Tab-separated table of C-alpha atoms and ligand atoms in Angstrom:
chain	number	residue	atom	x	y	z
A	1	MET	CA	4.756	4.888	4.284
A	2	THR	CA	6.921	7.775	5.280
A	3	CYS	CA	10.608	8.074	4.791
A	4	ARG	CA	13.281	10.663	4.296
A	5	PRO	CA	14.058	11.061	0.600
A	6	ILE	CA	17.732	11.516	-0.147
A	7	PRO	CA	18.863	14.513	-2.179
A	8	TYR	CA	20.566	12.912	-5.151
A	9	GLY	CA	18.318	14.273	-7.864
A	10	SER	CA	14.656	14.083	-8.706
A	11	ARG	CA	13.226	10.655	-9.332
A	12	ASN	CA	12.237	11.676	-12.829
A	13	SER	CA	15.865	12.187	-13.747
A	14	LEU	CA	16.636	8.542	-12.922
A	15	PHE	CA	14.392	7.091	-15.616
A	16	ILE	CA	15.573	7.056	-19.175
A	17	LEU	CA	12.619	5.985	-21.245
A	18	SER	CA	12.773	2.863	-23.269
A	19	TYR	CA	10.482	2.407	-26.201
A	20	TYR	CA	9.676	-0.628	-28.169
A	21	PRO	CA	11.841	-2.537	-28.890
A	22	ARG	CA	14.731	-0.681	-27.230
A	23	VAL	CA	15.853	-1.422	-23.680
A	24	THR	CA	17.550	0.883	-21.209
A	25	LEU	CA	19.676	-0.155	-18.268
A	26	PRO	CA	18.701	1.174	-14.853
A	27	GLN	CA	21.082	3.217	-12.753
A	28	GLN	CA	22.971	1.018	-10.274
A	29	ASN	CA	23.150	1.718	-6.518
A	30	PRO	CA	22.293	5.427	-6.321
A	31	GLY	CA	24.309	6.085	-3.148
A	32	LEU	CA	22.477	3.874	-0.628
A	33	PRO	CA	23.838	2.054	2.444
A	34	LEU	CA	25.241	-1.318	1.356
A	35	PRO	CA	23.356	-4.507	2.343
A	36	SER	CA	25.173	-7.267	4.228
A	37	ALA	CA	26.816	-10.139	2.351
A	38	ASP	CA	23.988	-12.490	3.467
A	39	ALA	CA	21.341	-10.084	2.208
A	40	LEU	CA	23.136	-9.686	-1.129
A	41	GLU	CA	23.275	-13.463	-1.458
A	42	LEU	CA	19.504	-13.721	-0.925
A	43	SER	CA	18.996	-10.986	-3.504
A	44	ALA	CA	21.250	-12.795	-5.988
A	45	ARG	CA	19.115	-15.932	-5.585
A	46	LEU	CA	15.937	-13.955	-6.266
A	47	GLN	CA	17.586	-12.259	-9.231
A	48	ALA	CA	18.481	-15.686	-10.652
A	49	LEU	CA	14.900	-16.892	-10.136
A	50	ILE	CA	13.457	-13.845	-11.939
A	51	SER	CA	16.035	-14.148	-14.742
A	52	ARG	CA	15.043	-17.790	-15.279
A	53	GLU	CA	11.392	-16.782	-15.490
A	54	ILE	CA	12.211	-14.058	-18.019
A	55	GLN	CA	14.154	-16.551	-20.100
A	56	ALA	CA	11.342	-19.122	-19.929
A	57	ALA	CA	8.864	-16.440	-21.017
A	58	GLY	CA	10.871	-15.625	-24.163
A	59	GLY	CA	12.948	-12.732	-22.803
A	60	TRP	CA	10.314	-10.414	-21.308
A	61	ILE	CA	7.916	-10.272	-18.366
A	62	SER	CA	5.523	-7.502	-17.360
A	63	PHE	CA	6.662	-5.146	-14.632
A	64	ALA	CA	3.671	-6.356	-12.568
A	65	ARG	CA	5.091	-9.886	-12.633
A	66	TYR	CA	8.563	-8.569	-11.774
A	67	MET	CA	7.120	-6.620	-8.836
A	68	GLU	CA	5.112	-9.638	-7.682
A	69	LEU	CA	8.262	-11.786	-7.612
A	70	ALA	CA	10.447	-9.046	-6.090
A	71	LEU	CA	7.961	-8.531	-3.252
A	72	TYR	CA	6.293	-11.911	-2.750
A	73	ALA	CA	8.365	-14.809	-4.212
A	74	PRO	CA	8.170	-17.426	-1.426
A	75	GLY	CA	11.153	-17.203	0.936
A	76	LEU	CA	12.966	-14.627	-1.222
A	77	GLY	CA	10.628	-11.710	-2.004
A	78	TYR	CA	10.791	-8.513	0.025
A	79	TYR	CA	7.669	-9.255	2.078
A	80	SER	CA	8.224	-13.032	2.170
A	81	ALA	CA	11.822	-13.166	3.386
A	82	GLY	CA	12.821	-12.756	7.015
A	83	SER	CA	14.208	-9.217	7.140
A	84	ARG	CA	12.600	-6.535	9.266
A	85	LYS	CA	10.726	-4.277	6.885
A	86	LEU	CA	8.544	-1.930	8.879
A	87	GLY	CA	9.391	0.537	11.621
A	88	ALA	CA	12.360	2.641	12.616
A	89	THR	CA	14.879	-0.190	12.106
A	90	GLY	CA	13.332	-1.356	8.827
A	91	ASP	CA	12.942	0.364	5.474
A	92	PHE	CA	9.890	2.532	6.014
A	93	ILE	CA	7.351	3.394	8.670
A	94	THR	CA	3.581	3.214	8.376
A	95	ALA	CA	0.955	5.054	10.434
A	96	PRO	CA	0.252	2.159	12.853
A	97	GLU	CA	4.003	1.703	13.345
A	98	LEU	CA	4.399	5.400	13.970
A	99	SER	CA	1.742	5.910	16.621
A	100	THR	CA	-0.963	4.162	18.612
A	101	LEU	CA	-3.027	7.342	18.081
A	102	PHE	CA	-3.752	6.149	14.549
A	103	GLY	CA	-5.376	2.864	15.602
A	104	ARG	CA	-7.074	4.404	18.624
A	105	ALA	CA	-8.749	7.068	16.482
A	106	LEU	CA	-9.678	4.455	13.878
A	107	ALA	CA	-11.207	2.282	16.628
A	108	ARG	CA	-13.762	5.031	17.297
A	109	GLN	CA	-15.015	4.687	13.721
A	110	PHE	CA	-15.067	0.911	14.050
A	111	ALA	CA	-16.987	1.136	17.342
A	112	GLU	CA	-19.864	2.919	15.587
A	113	LEU	CA	-19.911	0.358	12.783
A	114	LEU	CA	-19.618	-2.699	15.021
A	115	ALA	CA	-22.586	-1.366	17.004
A	116	GLN	CA	-24.654	-1.956	13.828
A	117	ASN	CA	-24.496	-5.732	14.422
A	118	LEU	CA	-21.440	-6.346	12.265
A	119	THR	CA	-19.753	-9.386	13.721
A	120	ASP	CA	-16.276	-9.468	12.171
A	121	VAL	CA	-13.303	-7.274	11.445
A	122	VAL	CA	-11.142	-8.403	8.521
A	123	GLU	CA	-7.679	-6.890	8.179
A	124	LEU	CA	-5.859	-7.304	4.883
A	125	GLY	CA	-2.048	-7.144	4.917
A	126	ALA	CA	-1.509	-6.642	8.649
A	127	GLY	CA	2.267	-6.017	8.448
A	128	SER	CA	3.846	-6.443	11.882
A	129	GLY	CA	0.423	-6.735	13.571
A	130	ALA	CA	0.748	-3.259	15.089
A	131	LEU	CA	-2.675	-2.026	13.956
A	132	ALA	CA	-4.453	-5.252	14.967
A	133	ALA	CA	-2.946	-5.034	18.474
A	134	VAL	CA	-4.011	-1.420	19.005
A	135	LEU	CA	-7.480	-1.972	17.529
A	136	LEU	CA	-8.140	-5.040	19.673
A	137	GLY	CA	-6.901	-3.276	22.809
A	138	GLU	CA	-9.078	-0.269	22.071
A	139	PHE	CA	-12.139	-2.380	21.173
A	140	GLY	CA	-11.711	-4.008	24.595
A	141	ALA	CA	-11.506	-0.591	26.289
A	142	LEU	CA	-14.521	0.739	24.356
A	143	GLY	CA	-16.537	-2.446	24.955
A	144	CYS	CA	-17.100	-3.181	21.263
A	145	LEU	CA	-15.037	-6.316	20.589
A	146	PRO	CA	-15.998	-8.058	17.330
A	147	GLN	CA	-16.717	-11.785	17.465
A	148	ARG	CA	-13.737	-12.437	15.210
A	149	TYR	CA	-10.691	-10.473	14.059
A	150	LEU	CA	-9.670	-12.118	10.798
A	151	ILE	CA	-6.323	-11.430	9.152
A	152	LEU	CA	-5.520	-12.193	5.526
A	153	GLU	CA	-1.768	-11.915	5.022
A	154	VAL	CA	0.084	-13.179	1.943
A	155	SER	CA	3.500	-13.250	3.608
A	156	ALA	CA	4.164	-16.330	5.766
A	157	ASP	CA	6.982	-14.460	7.508
A	158	LEU	CA	4.763	-11.493	8.430
A	159	ARG	CA	2.005	-13.834	9.522
A	160	GLU	CA	4.401	-15.374	12.070
A	161	ARG	CA	5.436	-11.917	13.248
A	162	GLN	CA	1.781	-10.925	13.632
A	163	GLN	CA	1.062	-14.040	15.698
A	164	ALA	CA	4.013	-13.348	17.990
A	165	HIS	CA	3.159	-9.643	18.333
A	166	LEU	CA	-0.495	-10.260	19.221
A	167	ALA	CA	0.420	-13.065	21.641
A	168	ARG	CA	2.754	-10.621	23.374
A	169	THR	CA	0.572	-7.491	23.375
A	170	VAL	CA	-3.084	-8.641	23.528
A	171	PRO	CA	-3.026	-12.295	24.727
A	172	GLN	CA	-6.479	-11.822	26.296
A	173	PHE	CA	-8.023	-11.328	22.809
A	174	LEU	CA	-6.017	-13.904	20.891
A	175	ASP	CA	-8.908	-16.386	20.834
A	176	ARG	CA	-10.833	-13.969	18.609
A	177	VAL	CA	-8.032	-13.728	16.022
A	178	GLN	CA	-7.873	-16.078	13.039
A	179	TRP	CA	-5.511	-16.058	10.084
A	180	LEU	CA	-7.120	-16.766	6.722
A	181	ASP	CA	-5.656	-18.359	3.607
A	182	ARG	CA	-8.235	-16.741	1.379
A	183	LEU	CA	-11.116	-14.305	1.605
A	184	PRO	CA	-14.267	-15.676	3.272
A	185	GLU	CA	-17.040	-16.573	0.811
A	186	ARG	CA	-19.426	-14.088	2.428
A	187	LEU	CA	-18.596	-11.051	4.516
A	188	ASP	CA	-20.595	-9.375	7.252
A	189	ALA	CA	-17.737	-7.238	8.405
A	190	VAL	CA	-15.658	-4.114	8.547
A	191	VAL	CA	-12.715	-4.731	6.220
A	192	ILE	CA	-9.607	-2.625	6.760
A	193	GLY	CA	-6.465	-2.322	4.654
A	194	ASN	CA	-3.776	0.189	5.552
A	195	GLU	CA	-1.123	0.600	2.847
A	196	VAL	CA	-2.090	-2.639	1.140
A	197	LEU	CA	-3.280	-1.301	-2.214
A	198	ASP	CA	0.056	0.459	-2.803
A	199	ALA	CA	1.871	-2.857	-2.313
A	200	LEU	CA	-0.016	-4.659	-5.107
A	201	PRO	CA	1.886	-5.210	-8.368
A	202	VAL	CA	1.389	-2.536	-11.038
A	203	HIS	CA	1.865	-2.522	-14.791
A	204	ARG	CA	3.995	0.198	-16.360
A	205	VAL	CA	2.736	1.823	-19.555
A	206	ARG	CA	3.848	4.572	-21.884
A	207	THR	CA	2.148	6.513	-24.641
A	208	HIS	CA	4.380	6.858	-27.676
A	209	GLN	CA	3.318	8.386	-31.021
A	210	GLY	CA	-0.281	7.299	-30.642
A	211	VAL	CA	0.608	3.799	-29.439
A	212	VAL	CA	0.272	2.502	-25.895
A	213	GLU	CA	3.192	0.312	-24.950
A	214	GLU	CA	3.666	-1.776	-21.857
A	215	ILE	CA	7.062	-1.292	-20.295
A	216	GLY	CA	8.186	-4.616	-18.932
A	217	VAL	CA	11.416	-6.203	-17.822
A	218	ALA	CA	14.175	-7.955	-19.765
A	219	ALA	CA	17.393	-9.520	-18.460
A	220	ARG	CA	20.538	-7.608	-19.478
A	221	ASP	CA	24.203	-7.808	-18.458
A	222	GLY	CA	23.571	-9.746	-15.262
A	223	GLY	CA	20.751	-7.398	-14.188
A	224	PHE	CA	17.405	-6.168	-15.459
A	225	ALA	CA	16.369	-3.522	-17.950
A	226	TRP	CA	13.165	-1.829	-19.047
A	227	ALA	CA	11.795	-3.078	-22.354
A	228	GLY	CA	8.648	-1.957	-24.168
A	229	ARG	CA	6.049	-3.978	-26.040
A	230	PRO	CA	2.653	-3.114	-27.514
A	231	ALA	CA	0.228	-3.102	-24.587
A	232	PRO	CA	-2.513	-5.751	-24.289
A	233	ALA	CA	-6.159	-4.701	-24.508
A	234	ALA	CA	-6.749	-4.445	-20.745
A	235	LEU	CA	-3.991	-1.863	-20.393
A	236	LYS	CA	-4.958	0.007	-23.568
A	237	ASP	CA	-8.526	0.255	-22.282
A	238	ALA	CA	-7.322	1.519	-18.904
A	239	VAL	CA	-5.142	4.141	-20.574
A	240	SER	CA	-7.808	5.250	-23.046
A	241	ALA	CA	-10.073	6.220	-20.129
A	242	HIS	CA	-7.676	9.148	-19.548
A	243	GLU	CA	-6.459	11.704	-22.035
A	244	LEU	CA	-2.751	11.192	-21.652
A	245	PRO	CA	-0.279	13.310	-23.614
A	246	ASP	CA	2.385	11.712	-25.803
A	247	ASP	CA	5.516	10.369	-24.116
A	248	TYR	CA	3.649	9.863	-20.837
A	249	GLU	CA	4.706	7.077	-18.511
A	250	THR	CA	2.557	5.849	-15.645
A	251	GLU	CA	1.384	2.807	-13.699
A	252	ILE	CA	-1.834	0.897	-14.187
A	253	ASN	CA	-2.853	-1.128	-11.165
A	254	LEU	CA	-5.210	-3.894	-12.284
A	255	ALA	CA	-4.861	-5.875	-9.027
A	256	ALA	CA	-6.260	-3.221	-6.660
A	257	PRO	CA	-9.597	-2.719	-8.486
A	258	ALA	CA	-9.866	-6.510	-8.888
A	259	LEU	CA	-9.460	-6.943	-5.118
A	260	ILE	CA	-12.075	-4.259	-4.392
A	261	ALA	CA	-14.519	-5.797	-6.900
A	262	GLU	CA	-14.072	-9.202	-5.282
A	263	LEU	CA	-14.628	-7.787	-1.792
A	264	ALA	CA	-17.688	-5.898	-3.028
A	265	GLN	CA	-19.092	-9.071	-4.529
A	266	ARG	CA	-18.613	-10.967	-1.232
A	267	LEU	CA	-19.864	-8.228	1.083
A	268	ASP	CA	-23.384	-8.974	2.339
A	269	ARG	CA	-23.304	-6.081	4.779
A	270	GLY	CA	-20.528	-3.914	6.068
A	271	VAL	CA	-17.787	-1.523	5.070
A	272	LEU	CA	-14.515	-1.626	3.148
A	273	LEU	CA	-12.114	0.937	4.580
A	274	PHE	CA	-8.847	1.501	2.726
A	275	ILE	CA	-6.137	3.962	3.669
A	276	ASP	CA	-3.243	4.735	1.375
A	277	TYR	CA	-1.311	7.416	-0.434
A	278	GLY	CA	-2.797	8.496	-3.715
A	279	PHE	CA	-5.163	10.764	-5.569
A	280	PRO	CA	-8.317	10.856	-7.698
A	281	ALA	CA	-7.690	9.963	-11.375
A	282	ARG	CA	-7.464	13.546	-12.587
A	283	GLU	CA	-4.528	14.157	-10.230
A	284	PHE	CA	-2.993	10.697	-10.647
A	285	PHE	CA	-2.926	11.113	-14.440
A	286	HIS	CA	-2.095	14.831	-14.371
A	287	PRO	CA	-0.045	15.824	-17.452
A	288	GLN	CA	2.826	16.920	-15.203
A	289	ARG	CA	3.015	13.530	-13.449
A	290	ASN	CA	4.458	12.132	-16.659
A	291	ARG	CA	6.846	9.622	-15.092
A	292	GLY	CA	4.313	8.007	-12.787
A	293	THR	CA	4.601	7.356	-9.067
A	294	LEU	CA	6.748	4.243	-8.761
A	295	MET	CA	9.011	4.426	-5.711
A	296	CYS	CA	11.394	2.153	-3.815
A	297	HIS	CA	12.302	2.265	-0.131
A	298	TYR	CA	15.491	0.955	1.379
A	299	ARG	CA	16.453	1.742	4.962
A	300	HIS	CA	14.433	4.964	4.994
A	301	HIS	CA	15.867	6.166	1.704
A	302	ALA	CA	13.531	6.662	-1.233
A	303	HIS	CA	14.766	6.132	-4.766
A	304	ALA	CA	13.425	5.100	-8.142
A	305	ASP	CA	15.313	2.000	-9.288
A	306	PRO	CA	13.171	-1.120	-8.818
A	307	PHE	CA	15.921	-3.321	-10.278
A	308	LEU	CA	18.357	-2.597	-7.483
A	309	TRP	CA	18.817	-5.485	-5.018
A	310	PRO	CA	15.548	-7.325	-5.779
A	311	GLY	CA	14.011	-8.631	-2.567
A	312	LEU	CA	15.868	-6.209	-0.298
A	313	GLN	CA	13.800	-3.101	-0.929
A	314	ASP	CA	10.135	-2.187	-1.045
A	315	ILE	CA	8.550	-1.245	-4.376
A	316	THR	CA	5.331	0.740	-4.356
A	317	ALA	CA	3.088	3.005	-6.431
A	318	HIS	CA	0.442	5.533	-5.447
A	319	VAL	CA	-3.226	4.575	-5.585
A	320	ASP	CA	-5.738	5.863	-8.154
A	321	PHE	CA	-8.705	6.263	-5.796
A	322	SER	CA	-11.145	6.919	-8.660
A	323	ALA	CA	-10.385	3.400	-9.939
A	324	ILE	CA	-11.030	2.053	-6.428
A	325	ALA	CA	-14.394	3.845	-6.199
A	326	GLN	CA	-15.315	2.608	-9.666
A	327	ALA	CA	-14.367	-0.992	-8.829
A	328	GLY	CA	-16.661	-0.798	-5.813
A	329	ALA	CA	-19.513	0.867	-7.710
A	330	ALA	CA	-21.893	-1.919	-6.633
A	331	LEU	CA	-21.484	-0.544	-3.089
A	332	ASP	CA	-22.348	2.855	-1.609
A	333	LEU	CA	-19.483	5.325	-1.543
A	334	LEU	CA	-19.609	6.258	2.144
A	335	GLY	CA	-16.761	8.739	2.134
A	336	TYR	CA	-13.387	9.839	0.820
A	337	ALA	CA	-11.197	12.208	2.804
A	338	SER	CA	-7.619	13.053	3.621
A	339	GLN	CA	-6.115	11.023	6.447
A	340	ALA	CA	-5.832	14.211	8.543
A	341	GLN	CA	-9.515	15.063	8.143
A	342	PHE	CA	-10.587	11.488	8.811
A	343	LEU	CA	-8.509	11.135	11.989
A	344	ILE	CA	-9.634	14.545	13.269
A	345	ASN	CA	-13.266	13.578	12.648
A	346	CYS	CA	-12.620	10.373	14.585
A	347	GLY	CA	-11.339	12.348	17.572
A	348	ILE	CA	-7.538	12.102	17.392
A	349	THR	CA	-7.091	15.587	18.878
A	350	GLU	CA	-9.307	14.666	21.852
A	351	LEU	CA	-7.185	11.540	22.399
A	352	LEU	CA	-4.089	13.719	22.469
A	353	ALA	CA	-5.730	16.328	24.702
A	354	ALA	CA	-6.557	13.605	27.245
A	355	VAL	CA	-2.827	13.471	28.059
A	356	PRO	CA	-1.868	16.491	30.186
A	357	ALA	CA	0.667	18.694	28.375
A	358	THR	CA	2.430	19.054	31.730
A	359	ASP	CA	3.293	15.330	31.509
A	360	ALA	CA	5.989	16.126	28.938
A	361	ALA	CA	7.451	12.607	28.828
A	362	ARG	CA	4.143	11.214	27.528
A	363	TYR	CA	2.744	14.258	25.762
A	364	ALA	CA	5.735	15.403	23.699
A	365	PRO	CA	6.231	12.172	21.679
A	366	LEU	CA	2.472	11.797	21.124
A	367	ALA	CA	2.199	15.401	19.920
A	368	ALA	CA	5.091	14.818	17.497
A	369	GLN	CA	3.416	11.643	16.200
A	370	ALA	CA	0.064	13.438	15.760
A	371	GLN	CA	1.895	16.131	13.813
A	372	GLN	CA	3.332	13.485	11.477
A	373	LEU	CA	-0.048	11.811	10.966
A	374	LEU	CA	-1.915	15.076	10.395
A	375	SER	CA	0.445	17.620	8.855
A	376	PRO	CA	-0.231	18.301	5.143
A	377	ALA	CA	3.549	18.294	4.651
A	378	GLU	CA	3.814	14.738	6.052
A	379	MET	CA	1.073	12.049	5.953
A	380	GLY	CA	-2.006	14.204	6.495
A	381	GLU	CA	-2.805	15.194	2.928
A	382	LEU	CA	-1.095	12.652	0.653
A	383	PHE	CA	-2.765	9.764	2.473
A	384	LYS	CA	-6.483	9.296	1.861
A	385	VAL	CA	-9.228	7.190	3.379
A	386	ILE	CA	-12.000	5.679	1.270
A	387	ALA	CA	-15.053	3.827	2.591
A	388	LEU	CA	-17.427	1.718	0.494
A	389	GLY	CA	-20.300	-0.130	2.077
A	390	ARG	CA	-23.527	-2.055	1.838
A	391	GLY	CA	-26.487	-1.872	4.223
A	392	ILE	CA	-24.959	0.907	6.328
A	393	THR	CA	-27.596	3.546	6.969
A	394	SER	CA	-25.962	6.087	9.270
A	395	PRO	CA	-23.165	8.400	8.059
A	396	LEU	CA	-19.614	7.558	9.089
A	397	ARG	CA	-18.091	9.944	11.644
A	398	GLY	CA	-14.733	9.869	9.832
A	399	PHE	CA	-16.303	11.775	6.930
A	400	CYS	CA	-18.628	14.115	8.848
A	401	ARG	CA	-16.479	17.079	7.759
A	402	GLY	CA	-14.308	17.475	4.671
A	403	ASP	CA	-15.710	14.592	2.629
A	404	ARG	CA	-14.295	14.751	-0.913
A	405	SER	CA	-16.316	11.944	-2.505
A	406	HIS	CA	-17.361	14.358	-5.263
A	407	THR	CA	-13.743	14.536	-6.505
A	408	LEU	CA	-13.552	10.841	-7.415
B	1	SAM	C1	3.134	-1.801	3.097
B	1	SAM	S1	2.736	-3.192	4.042
B	1	SAM	C2	1.540	-2.489	5.186
B	1	SAM	C3	1.435	-3.258	6.466
B	1	SAM	C4	0.449	-2.738	7.500
B	1	SAM	N1	-0.898	-2.723	6.989
B	1	SAM	C5	0.850	-1.388	8.018
B	1	SAM	O1	0.147	-0.422	7.735
B	1	SAM	O2	1.867	-1.308	8.725
B	1	SAM	C6	1.720	-4.155	2.932
B	1	SAM	C7	1.146	-5.397	3.546
B	1	SAM	O3	0.186	-5.965	2.659
B	1	SAM	C8	0.455	-7.368	2.536
B	1	SAM	N2	-0.179	-7.791	1.252
B	1	SAM	C9	0.205	-7.531	0.003
B	1	SAM	N3	-0.671	-8.048	-0.891
B	1	SAM	C10	-1.658	-8.613	-0.181
B	1	SAM	C11	-2.868	-9.296	-0.520
B	1	SAM	N4	-3.226	-9.496	-1.796
B	1	SAM	N5	-3.659	-9.744	0.463
B	1	SAM	C12	-3.299	-9.554	1.762
B	1	SAM	N6	-2.156	-8.928	2.143
B	1	SAM	C13	-1.353	-8.458	1.192
B	1	SAM	C14	1.958	-7.443	2.662
B	1	SAM	O4	2.453	-8.719	2.898
B	1	SAM	C15	2.139	-6.487	3.857
B	1	SAM	O5	1.780	-7.084	5.068
């Protein structure tokens, strides 16, 4: 997701480390636009729900549980409640929200895969439905419509928005679209997830004098505070795979590899294609990235306090793509590239060139969008594309140049 960070100090300066058993209060409202009274009331209800859970759990929950509730608590969590999250009037903008060029370029990769007798497309976490609409429209234009376009979306609110958006934009293809409550038992499909892995709950950990502690959440003074505890074995094991210096704080995402492993286990034939911001492990756990990658987005402002207005802001962490590749080790690693390289390989520049530059009203906004998708200073380099597959024999065009699989 892209947004304009606000210049009130580096995110590292906002975190004062807590270590077992001390707790540290987060900074309150770091200069953001104020939510409405209704929104604050919703947030207060979610805060009360989380506080009750902390109390019932003996005074502490993991940050992953906090993030899960803050984002997905039914009716109250950020993705579950009714506010507009994505796009120019929301909190952040994603590639499919930014430009149809993204989905149209992606469709060219799908077209090659669907031609190999793959019957279904499965989209995880479809947001507003923007990508599904563009993909379906482009599949129709390219003559490669899948039998079914399946959407697995955890948010009931977003699911309704997706249904309305697709009914409005691609009514002719609606009969191919189905919403799922869980993953199909077996998959013969191209599975796509754009910015889904970064929205899965992460654990926070810290190395301290030879001990790995998990930094979780306690209730304090009507709000929340960081509180450390000795980490459980799963987190210690994850940390010990990397040589982290002392006093190093980072995120461990157990949910993303678990999702990939489950998809890999269910995939009879096909491809898993995930696009997100992140790095290979050696960059993710670089000694200088010693305060991790956790980030919050509120009305296009980025800041680092996940305890501010629970339910009203997005919380996200970058993706460790080495962990994703490892979780899908039962599959073939078909490619790993920057978003810019992938979209260029798929023909995004040809799509842009098909619009005459003399038609400034159409060309100028598309050129600006392409710049945002491709520029290394914007989404082009930070965002990566990974493809894992089974039974796919021909190389994927998205990785024909600039494949970086060897870095994972
Ligand atoms: C950051 S938004 C991205 C939305 C959309 N893919 C886009 O690029 O605009 C994350 C999406 O993933 C969904 N999500 C989170 N966890 C999920 C899961 N386990 N399975 C399916 N969807 C999930 C959220 O509800 C939301 O729709």
